[in-house]
């Protein structure tokens, strides 16, 4: 986590970056996350190990 201080010279630029993140479209990721959770629920540890290898 980056700490942003009001006294920093680039404070305003940093705030714009953080505020801009709120505009991200998370719907795209929602489908992926739901599928991963479904697989883990259905296949248990086998799916968990598969996703660990894939994403770690």
XYZ file of C-alpha atoms in Angstrom:
56
model
C 0.000 0.000 0.000
C 1.322 3.377 -0.948
C 0.806 6.193 1.540
C -0.128 9.486 -0.079
C 0.626 12.598 1.953
C -0.955 15.955 1.296
C 2.489 17.533 1.546
C 3.884 15.388 -1.307
C 4.712 17.330 -4.460
C 2.831 14.793 -6.587
C -0.161 14.553 -4.229
C -2.757 15.673 -6.793
C -1.465 13.300 -9.464
C -1.533 10.403 -6.997
C -5.094 11.231 -5.961
C -6.190 11.269 -9.617
C -4.685 7.801 -10.074
C -6.517 6.421 -7.039
C -9.821 8.057 -7.967
C -9.466 6.825 -11.545
C -9.384 3.241 -10.311
C -13.010 3.595 -9.251
C -13.931 3.801 -12.936
C -12.580 0.316 -13.695
C -15.107 -2.114 -15.122
C -15.018 -5.053 -12.733
C -17.806 -6.948 -14.513
C -15.195 -8.523 -16.773
C -13.408 -9.976 -13.753
C -16.628 -10.978 -11.996
C -17.320 -13.751 -14.504
C -13.808 -15.158 -14.130
C -13.918 -15.085 -10.333
C -17.332 -16.744 -10.237
C -16.076 -19.561 -12.476
C -13.009 -20.099 -10.289
C -15.146 -20.253 -7.140
C -17.569 -22.647 -8.848
C -14.728 -24.964 -9.828
C -13.305 -24.926 -6.303
C -16.730 -25.637 -4.815
C -17.315 -28.531 -7.222
C -13.813 -30.021 -7.402
C -12.351 -28.977 -4.064
C -8.620 -29.300 -3.497
C -7.908 -30.490 -7.042
C -9.249 -27.230 -8.466
C -7.528 -25.206 -5.762
C -4.174 -26.781 -6.599
C -4.763 -26.223 -10.313
C -5.501 -22.519 -9.812
C -2.571 -22.147 -7.416
C -0.207 -23.507 -10.078
C -1.833 -21.337 -12.715
C -1.849 -18.015 -10.866
C 1.035 -18.198 -8.370
